[in-house]
Amino acid sequence: MADWKKYGVALILLLVLTANDACAQRTTDFGAILQAEYENNFVGNYDVWVKEDLRFDHDFSKYSRSKTTLGFDYKFVRYGFKIGAGFDYINKYTEKRVFRNRYRFFVNASYKCTYRNWDFGYRMRFITLYHDERTGYYNYTPEFSWRNKLSVSYQRPYSRYKYTLYGELYSDFNKDKRLELSTLLLAGEVDYRLTRRQHLTLFVRDYRDYYIESDQFRTVFFGLGWKYKH
């Protein structure tokens, strides 16, 4: 328990207190994320998973969106590689108090290597996003983005706790087909193995947005997730 407290508090402080000077003149919002995930080893090296994600912002007071994800992965166990694809259905509550549907398709490739008690990982993901609008530009032209994620995890032998730090760059293709940085994500999480198949995760995510018109620059989410692996 002492280890959990020490590392958990360190992760939270690291993410909440870093780079305050970058946000001094712009708004920081706080929110919450609730997650539930089911993963099944379908056959051989194929995994199929479904995830539900609820998000609240404006200092925990307003529903922001729900996201339902269906995906699959194929693992090259011997080499540490994994490839996958999936689909997101997003129901977003806009500033105009209107619910909008969004449909996102993605493909990704990842690599993980292990050294003693440490795991180091990299994931690259390409995303196509469609908006459900009756009128407007998004009805006809999808948005494309590219994400790159680096992670490091630590777990002692036979321990139920796993500690992870990761960062991810969100890059979008603009109207001129040029790639530009849109969001930087910094995150930390503590995963606790409840049973052989169930995991509970506490996490903090710090989203920092760029190239936006509003004053809001940073959103910090505190989250709780539950996962069942079959």
PDB file of C-alpha atoms in Angstrom:
ATOM      1  CA  MET A   1       0.000   0.000   0.000  1.00  0.00           C
ATOM      2  CA  ALA A   2       2.892   2.354   0.739  1.00  0.00           C
ATOM      3  CA  ASP A   3       4.190   1.933  -2.823  1.00  0.00           C
ATOM      4  CA  TRP A   4       0.761   2.650  -4.283  1.00  0.00           C
ATOM      5  CA  LYS A   5       0.459   5.885  -2.329  1.00  0.00           C
ATOM      6  CA  LYS A   6       3.957   7.023  -3.164  1.00  0.00           C
ATOM      7  CA  TYR A   7       3.800   6.408  -6.902  1.00  0.00           C
ATOM      8  CA  GLY A   8       0.152   7.432  -7.281  1.00  0.00           C
ATOM      9  CA  VAL A   9       0.690  10.815  -5.649  1.00  0.00           C
ATOM     10  CA  ALA A  10       3.860  11.343  -7.690  1.00  0.00           C
ATOM     11  CA  LEU A  11       2.012  10.731 -10.957  1.00  0.00           C
ATOM     12  CA  ILE A  12      -0.787  13.147 -10.084  1.00  0.00           C
ATOM     13  CA  LEU A  13       1.557  15.900  -8.949  1.00  0.00           C
ATOM     14  CA  LEU A  14       3.752  15.519 -12.011  1.00  0.00           C
ATOM     15  CA  LEU A  15       0.860  16.046 -14.415  1.00  0.00           C
ATOM     16  CA  VAL A  16      -1.144  18.664 -12.575  1.00  0.00           C
ATOM     17  CA  LEU A  17       1.744  20.941 -11.609  1.00  0.00           C
ATOM     18  CA  THR A  18       3.964  20.812 -14.734  1.00  0.00           C
ATOM     19  CA  ALA A  19       4.268  23.749 -17.087  1.00  0.00           C
ATOM     20  CA  ASN A  20       2.066  26.156 -15.166  1.00  0.00           C
ATOM     21  CA  ASP A  21       3.928  29.041 -16.781  1.00  0.00           C
ATOM     22  CA  ALA A  22       2.739  27.921 -20.221  1.00  0.00           C
ATOM     23  CA  CYS A  23      -0.864  28.148 -19.074  1.00  0.00           C
ATOM     24  CA  ALA A  24      -0.653  31.278 -16.949  1.00  0.00           C
ATOM     25  CA  GLN A  25      -2.466  33.519 -19.424  1.00  0.00           C
ATOM     26  CA  ARG A  26      -4.964  30.953 -20.674  1.00  0.00           C
ATOM     27  CA  THR A  27      -7.790  28.983 -19.122  1.00  0.00           C
ATOM     28  CA  THR A  28      -7.360  25.576 -17.495  1.00  0.00           C
ATOM     29  CA  ASP A  29     -10.458  23.393 -17.195  1.00  0.00           C
ATOM     30  CA  PHE A  30     -10.944  20.254 -15.105  1.00  0.00           C
ATOM     31  CA  GLY A  31     -13.055  17.221 -15.912  1.00  0.00           C
ATOM     32  CA  ALA A  32     -13.718  13.553 -15.284  1.00  0.00           C
ATOM     33  CA  ILE A  33     -13.641  10.394 -17.397  1.00  0.00           C
ATOM     34  CA  LEU A  34     -15.352   7.080 -16.633  1.00  0.00           C
ATOM     35  CA  GLN A  35     -14.404   4.004 -18.668  1.00  0.00           C
ATOM     36  CA  ALA A  36     -15.445   0.364 -19.000  1.00  0.00           C
ATOM     37  CA  GLU A  37     -13.725  -2.095 -21.346  1.00  0.00           C
ATOM     38  CA  TYR A  38     -14.127  -5.730 -22.320  1.00  0.00           C
ATOM     39  CA  GLU A  39     -11.350  -7.584 -24.177  1.00  0.00           C
ATOM     40  CA  ASN A  40     -11.545 -11.098 -25.590  1.00  0.00           C
ATOM     41  CA  ASN A  41      -8.842 -13.291 -27.079  1.00  0.00           C
ATOM     42  CA  PHE A  42     -10.955 -14.247 -30.082  1.00  0.00           C
ATOM     43  CA  VAL A  43      -8.661 -16.845 -31.633  1.00  0.00           C
ATOM     44  CA  GLY A  44      -4.901 -17.310 -31.721  1.00  0.00           C
ATOM     45  CA  ASN A  45      -3.179 -13.925 -31.649  1.00  0.00           C
ATOM     46  CA  TYR A  46      -6.376 -11.955 -32.386  1.00  0.00           C
ATOM     47  CA  ASP A  47      -7.937  -9.802 -29.665  1.00  0.00           C
ATOM     48  CA  VAL A  48     -11.350  -8.135 -29.972  1.00  0.00           C
ATOM     49  CA  TRP A  49     -12.374  -5.360 -27.584  1.00  0.00           C
ATOM     50  CA  VAL A  50     -15.181  -2.928 -26.893  1.00  0.00           C
ATOM     51  CA  LYS A  51     -14.902   0.188 -24.726  1.00  0.00           C
ATOM     52  CA  GLU A  52     -17.352   2.769 -23.393  1.00  0.00           C
ATOM     53  CA  ASP A  53     -16.080   6.199 -22.386  1.00  0.00           C
ATOM     54  CA  LEU A  54     -18.032   9.014 -20.641  1.00  0.00           C
ATOM     55  CA  ARG A  55     -16.485  12.459 -20.340  1.00  0.00           C
ATOM     56  CA  PHE A  56     -17.443  15.511 -18.252  1.00  0.00           C
ATOM     57  CA  ASP A  57     -15.825  18.961 -18.336  1.00  0.00           C
ATOM     58  CA  HIS A  58     -16.414  22.573 -17.190  1.00  0.00           C
ATOM     59  CA  ASP A  59     -15.065  21.751 -13.728  1.00  0.00           C
ATOM     60  CA  PHE A  60     -16.876  18.390 -13.627  1.00  0.00           C
ATOM     61  CA  SER A  61     -20.274  20.075 -14.113  1.00  0.00           C
ATOM     62  CA  LYS A  62     -21.192  19.348 -17.751  1.00  0.00           C
ATOM     63  CA  TYR A  63     -21.530  16.257 -19.924  1.00  0.00           C
ATOM     64  CA  SER A  64     -19.059  16.552 -22.780  1.00  0.00           C
ATOM     65  CA  ARG A  65     -19.336  13.358 -24.806  1.00  0.00           C
ATOM     66  CA  SER A  66     -19.696   9.600 -24.887  1.00  0.00           C
ATOM     67  CA  LYS A  67     -17.521   7.335 -27.020  1.00  0.00           C
ATOM     68  CA  THR A  68     -18.182   3.715 -27.944  1.00  0.00           C
ATOM     69  CA  THR A  69     -15.237   1.888 -29.505  1.00  0.00           C
ATOM     70  CA  LEU A  70     -15.066  -1.477 -31.242  1.00  0.00           C
ATOM     71  CA  GLY A  71     -11.632  -2.704 -32.282  1.00  0.00           C
ATOM     72  CA  PHE A  72      -9.379  -5.668 -32.899  1.00  0.00           C
ATOM     73  CA  ASP A  73      -5.622  -6.312 -32.679  1.00  0.00           C
ATOM     74  CA  TYR A  74      -3.259  -8.914 -34.070  1.00  0.00           C
ATOM     75  CA  LYS A  75      -0.120  -9.622 -32.037  1.00  0.00           C
ATOM     76  CA  PHE A  76       3.276 -10.706 -33.354  1.00  0.00           C
ATOM     77  CA  VAL A  77       4.203 -12.021 -29.924  1.00  0.00           C
ATOM     78  CA  ARG A  78       7.746 -13.050 -30.759  1.00  0.00           C
ATOM     79  CA  TYR A  79       8.709  -9.594 -32.046  1.00  0.00           C
ATOM     80  CA  GLY A  80       6.685  -7.336 -29.747  1.00  0.00           C
ATOM     81  CA  PHE A  81       4.660  -5.821 -32.598  1.00  0.00           C
ATOM     82  CA  LYS A  82       0.913  -5.366 -32.754  1.00  0.00           C
ATOM     83  CA  ILE A  83      -1.360  -4.035 -35.494  1.00  0.00           C
ATOM     84  CA  GLY A  84      -5.009  -3.137 -35.176  1.00  0.00           C
ATOM     85  CA  ALA A  85      -8.031  -1.252 -36.460  1.00  0.00           C
ATOM     86  CA  GLY A  86     -11.283   0.014 -35.033  1.00  0.00           C
ATOM     87  CA  PHE A  87     -14.305   2.285 -35.101  1.00  0.00           C
ATOM     88  CA  ASP A  88     -15.457   5.016 -32.692  1.00  0.00           C
ATOM     89  CA  TYR A  89     -19.005   6.306 -32.359  1.00  0.00           C
ATOM     90  CA  ILE A  90     -18.889   9.667 -30.582  1.00  0.00           C
ATOM     91  CA  ASN A  91     -21.898  11.575 -29.269  1.00  0.00           C
ATOM     92  CA  LYS A  92     -20.711  15.099 -28.454  1.00  0.00           C
ATOM     93  CA  TYR A  93     -22.553  17.902 -26.666  1.00  0.00           C
ATOM     94  CA  THR A  94     -21.621  21.186 -28.344  1.00  0.00           C
ATOM     95  CA  GLU A  95     -21.422  24.726 -26.995  1.00  0.00           C
ATOM     96  CA  LYS A  96     -24.737  25.431 -28.793  1.00  0.00           C
ATOM     97  CA  ARG A  97     -26.433  22.809 -26.582  1.00  0.00           C
ATOM     98  CA  VAL A  98     -26.864  20.424 -29.501  1.00  0.00           C
ATOM     99  CA  PHE A  99     -25.836  16.758 -29.623  1.00  0.00           C
ATOM    100  CA  ARG A 100     -23.719  15.866 -32.648  1.00  0.00           C
ATOM    101  CA  ASN A 101     -22.702  12.412 -33.848  1.00  0.00           C
ATOM    102  CA  ARG A 102     -19.182  11.711 -35.059  1.00  0.00           C
ATOM    103  CA  TYR A 103     -17.786   8.566 -36.667  1.00  0.00           C
ATOM    104  CA  ARG A 104     -14.088   7.791 -36.480  1.00  0.00           C
ATOM    105  CA  PHE A 105     -12.137   4.992 -38.152  1.00  0.00           C
ATOM    106  CA  PHE A 106      -8.552   4.201 -37.201  1.00  0.00           C
ATOM    107  CA  VAL A 107      -5.640   1.875 -37.897  1.00  0.00           C
ATOM    108  CA  ASN A 108      -2.570   1.583 -35.716  1.00  0.00           C
ATOM    109  CA  ALA A 109       0.720  -0.197 -35.217  1.00  0.00           C
ATOM    110  CA  SER A 110       2.602  -0.502 -31.932  1.00  0.00           C
ATOM    111  CA  TYR A 111       5.776  -1.944 -30.501  1.00  0.00           C
ATOM    112  CA  LYS A 112       6.675  -2.853 -26.909  1.00  0.00           C
ATOM    113  CA  CYS A 113       9.935  -4.031 -25.410  1.00  0.00           C
ATOM    114  CA  THR A 114      10.629  -5.183 -21.858  1.00  0.00           C
ATOM    115  CA  TYR A 115      13.733  -4.627 -19.754  1.00  0.00           C
ATOM    116  CA  ARG A 116      13.617  -6.137 -16.272  1.00  0.00           C
ATOM    117  CA  ASN A 117      10.602  -4.552 -14.560  1.00  0.00           C
ATOM    118  CA  TRP A 118      10.118  -1.880 -17.245  1.00  0.00           C
ATOM    119  CA  ASP A 119       8.030  -1.799 -20.423  1.00  0.00           C
ATOM    120  CA  PHE A 120       8.726   0.749 -23.167  1.00  0.00           C
ATOM    121  CA  GLY A 121       6.160   1.271 -25.901  1.00  0.00           C
ATOM    122  CA  TYR A 122       5.429   3.243 -29.052  1.00  0.00           C
ATOM    123  CA  ARG A 123       2.144   3.465 -30.978  1.00  0.00           C
ATOM    124  CA  MET A 124       1.353   5.176 -34.279  1.00  0.00           C
ATOM    125  CA  ARG A 125      -2.301   5.705 -35.250  1.00  0.00           C
ATOM    126  CA  PHE A 126      -4.007   7.140 -38.347  1.00  0.00           C
ATOM    127  CA  ILE A 127      -7.580   8.421 -37.950  1.00  0.00           C
ATOM    128  CA  THR A 128     -10.389   9.453 -40.297  1.00  0.00           C
ATOM    129  CA  LEU A 129     -13.224  11.469 -38.705  1.00  0.00           C
ATOM    130  CA  TYR A 130     -16.686  12.143 -40.171  1.00  0.00           C
ATOM    131  CA  HIS A 131     -19.205  14.616 -38.728  1.00  0.00           C
ATOM    132  CA  ASP A 132     -22.961  14.115 -38.826  1.00  0.00           C
ATOM    133  CA  GLU A 133     -24.082  17.573 -39.935  1.00  0.00           C
ATOM    134  CA  ARG A 134     -27.222  18.392 -41.912  1.00  0.00           C
ATOM    135  CA  THR A 135     -25.449  21.268 -43.565  1.00  0.00           C
ATOM    136  CA  GLY A 136     -21.857  22.341 -43.644  1.00  0.00           C
ATOM    137  CA  TYR A 137     -18.399  21.456 -44.781  1.00  0.00           C
ATOM    138  CA  TYR A 138     -18.007  18.336 -42.638  1.00  0.00           C
ATOM    139  CA  ASN A 139     -20.781  16.512 -44.470  1.00  0.00           C
ATOM    140  CA  TYR A 140     -18.598  16.048 -47.502  1.00  0.00           C
ATOM    141  CA  THR A 141     -14.955  16.119 -46.447  1.00  0.00           C
ATOM    142  CA  PRO A 142     -13.529  13.897 -43.682  1.00  0.00           C
ATOM    143  CA  GLU A 143     -10.817  15.047 -41.306  1.00  0.00           C
ATOM    144  CA  PHE A 144      -7.525  13.159 -41.100  1.00  0.00           C
ATOM    145  CA  SER A 145      -5.128  13.010 -38.180  1.00  0.00           C
ATOM    146  CA  TRP A 146      -1.952  11.233 -37.118  1.00  0.00           C
ATOM    147  CA  ARG A 147      -1.064  10.362 -33.509  1.00  0.00           C
ATOM    148  CA  ASN A 148       2.205   9.227 -31.974  1.00  0.00           C
ATOM    149  CA  LYS A 149       2.390   7.860 -28.431  1.00  0.00           C
ATOM    150  CA  LEU A 150       5.376   6.997 -26.213  1.00  0.00           C
ATOM    151  CA  SER A 151       4.919   5.169 -22.910  1.00  0.00           C
ATOM    152  CA  VAL A 152       6.912   3.709 -20.063  1.00  0.00           C
ATOM    153  CA  SER A 153       5.548   1.321 -17.403  1.00  0.00           C
ATOM    154  CA  TYR A 154       6.925  -0.187 -14.224  1.00  0.00           C
ATOM    155  CA  GLN A 155       5.712  -3.257 -12.335  1.00  0.00           C
ATOM    156  CA  ARG A 156       7.465  -5.222  -9.626  1.00  0.00           C
ATOM    157  CA  PRO A 157       7.384  -9.033  -9.883  1.00  0.00           C
ATOM    158  CA  TYR A 158       4.157 -10.526  -8.479  1.00  0.00           C
ATOM    159  CA  SER A 159       2.800  -7.055  -7.725  1.00  0.00           C
ATOM    160  CA  ARG A 160      -0.837  -6.200  -8.430  1.00  0.00           C
ATOM    161  CA  TYR A 161       0.138  -2.590  -9.218  1.00  0.00           C
ATOM    162  CA  LYS A 162       1.444  -1.235 -12.497  1.00  0.00           C
ATOM    163  CA  TYR A 163       2.523   2.403 -12.985  1.00  0.00           C
ATOM    164  CA  THR A 164       2.547   4.100 -16.386  1.00  0.00           C
ATOM    165  CA  LEU A 165       3.536   7.476 -17.812  1.00  0.00           C
ATOM    166  CA  TYR A 166       2.893   8.384 -21.439  1.00  0.00           C
ATOM    167  CA  GLY A 167       2.770  11.267 -23.864  1.00  0.00           C
ATOM    168  CA  GLU A 168       0.979  11.568 -27.187  1.00  0.00           C
ATOM    169  CA  LEU A 169       1.095  14.095 -30.023  1.00  0.00           C
ATOM    170  CA  TYR A 170      -2.116  14.751 -31.998  1.00  0.00           C
ATOM    171  CA  SER A 171      -1.417  16.124 -35.476  1.00  0.00           C
ATOM    172  CA  ASP A 172      -4.117  17.116 -37.997  1.00  0.00           C
ATOM    173  CA  PHE A 173      -4.014  17.629 -41.742  1.00  0.00           C
ATOM    174  CA  ASN A 174      -5.353  21.119 -42.482  1.00  0.00           C
ATOM    175  CA  LYS A 175      -7.244  22.331 -45.561  1.00  0.00           C
ATOM    176  CA  ASP A 176      -3.950  22.729 -47.399  1.00  0.00           C
ATOM    177  CA  LYS A 177      -3.066  19.081 -46.610  1.00  0.00           C
ATOM    178  CA  ARG A 178      -0.250  20.172 -44.348  1.00  0.00           C
ATOM    179  CA  LEU A 179       0.368  18.433 -41.034  1.00  0.00           C
ATOM    180  CA  GLU A 180       0.200  20.625 -37.930  1.00  0.00           C
ATOM    181  CA  LEU A 181       0.275  19.914 -34.192  1.00  0.00           C
ATOM    182  CA  SER A 182      -3.165  20.210 -32.586  1.00  0.00           C
ATOM    183  CA  THR A 183      -2.870  18.648 -29.105  1.00  0.00           C
ATOM    184  CA  LEU A 184      -0.241  17.423 -26.667  1.00  0.00           C
ATOM    185  CA  LEU A 185      -1.412  14.792 -24.174  1.00  0.00           C
ATOM    186  CA  LEU A 186       0.535  13.979 -20.985  1.00  0.00           C
ATOM    187  CA  ALA A 187      -0.857  11.240 -18.765  1.00  0.00           C
ATOM    188  CA  GLY A 188      -0.146   8.972 -15.823  1.00  0.00           C
ATOM    189  CA  GLU A 189      -2.031   5.999 -14.462  1.00  0.00           C
ATOM    190  CA  VAL A 190      -1.986   3.399 -11.719  1.00  0.00           C
ATOM    191  CA  ASP A 191      -3.416   0.007 -12.668  1.00  0.00           C
ATOM    192  CA  TYR A 192      -4.527  -2.433  -9.958  1.00  0.00           C
ATOM    193  CA  ARG A 193      -5.259  -6.089 -10.768  1.00  0.00           C
ATOM    194  CA  LEU A 194      -8.440  -6.956  -8.888  1.00  0.00           C
ATOM    195  CA  THR A 195      -8.588 -10.565 -10.098  1.00  0.00           C
ATOM    196  CA  ARG A 196      -6.935 -12.631 -12.804  1.00  0.00           C
ATOM    197  CA  ARG A 197      -9.271 -11.062 -15.378  1.00  0.00           C
ATOM    198  CA  GLN A 198     -10.299  -7.700 -13.909  1.00  0.00           C
ATOM    199  CA  HIS A 199      -8.317  -4.478 -13.610  1.00  0.00           C
ATOM    200  CA  LEU A 200      -9.092  -1.111 -12.033  1.00  0.00           C
ATOM    201  CA  THR A 201      -7.233   1.995 -13.233  1.00  0.00           C
ATOM    202  CA  LEU A 202      -6.884   5.497 -11.797  1.00  0.00           C
ATOM    203  CA  PHE A 203      -5.474   8.058 -14.207  1.00  0.00           C
ATOM    204  CA  VAL A 204      -4.827  11.726 -14.903  1.00  0.00           C
ATOM    205  CA  ARG A 205      -4.762  13.180 -18.432  1.00  0.00           C
ATOM    206  CA  ASP A 206      -3.501  16.634 -19.294  1.00  0.00           C
ATOM    207  CA  TYR A 207      -4.655  17.813 -22.747  1.00  0.00           C
ATOM    208  CA  ARG A 208      -2.976  20.951 -24.134  1.00  0.00           C
ATOM    209  CA  ASP A 209      -4.595  22.358 -27.269  1.00  0.00           C
ATOM    210  CA  TYR A 210      -2.980  24.474 -29.970  1.00  0.00           C
ATOM    211  CA  TYR A 211      -4.332  26.491 -32.929  1.00  0.00           C
ATOM    212  CA  ILE A 212      -7.678  27.207 -31.276  1.00  0.00           C
ATOM    213  CA  GLU A 213      -9.681  30.425 -31.195  1.00  0.00           C
ATOM    214  CA  SER A 214     -10.878  30.303 -27.575  1.00  0.00           C
ATOM    215  CA  ASP A 215      -8.786  31.126 -24.515  1.00  0.00           C
ATOM    216  CA  GLN A 216      -8.919  27.562 -23.229  1.00  0.00           C
ATOM    217  CA  PHE A 217      -5.553  25.925 -23.581  1.00  0.00           C
ATOM    218  CA  ARG A 218      -5.502  23.067 -21.118  1.00  0.00           C
ATOM    219  CA  THR A 219      -7.981  20.470 -19.829  1.00  0.00           C
ATOM    220  CA  VAL A 220      -7.015  18.127 -16.983  1.00  0.00           C
ATOM    221  CA  PHE A 221      -9.152  15.005 -16.615  1.00  0.00           C
ATOM    222  CA  PHE A 222      -9.216  12.704 -13.596  1.00  0.00           C
ATOM    223  CA  GLY A 223     -10.416   9.241 -14.525  1.00  0.00           C
ATOM    224  CA  LEU A 224     -11.492   5.835 -13.320  1.00  0.00           C
ATOM    225  CA  GLY A 225     -11.496   2.778 -15.569  1.00  0.00           C
ATOM    226  CA  TRP A 226     -12.520  -0.863 -15.253  1.00  0.00           C
ATOM    227  CA  LYS A 227     -11.366  -3.598 -17.637  1.00  0.00           C
ATOM    228  CA  TYR A 228     -12.311  -7.255 -18.018  1.00  0.00           C
ATOM    229  CA  LYS A 229     -10.014  -9.519 -20.042  1.00  0.00           C
ATOM    230  CA  HIS A 230     -11.445 -12.865 -21.115  1.00  0.00           C
TER     231      HIS A 230
END
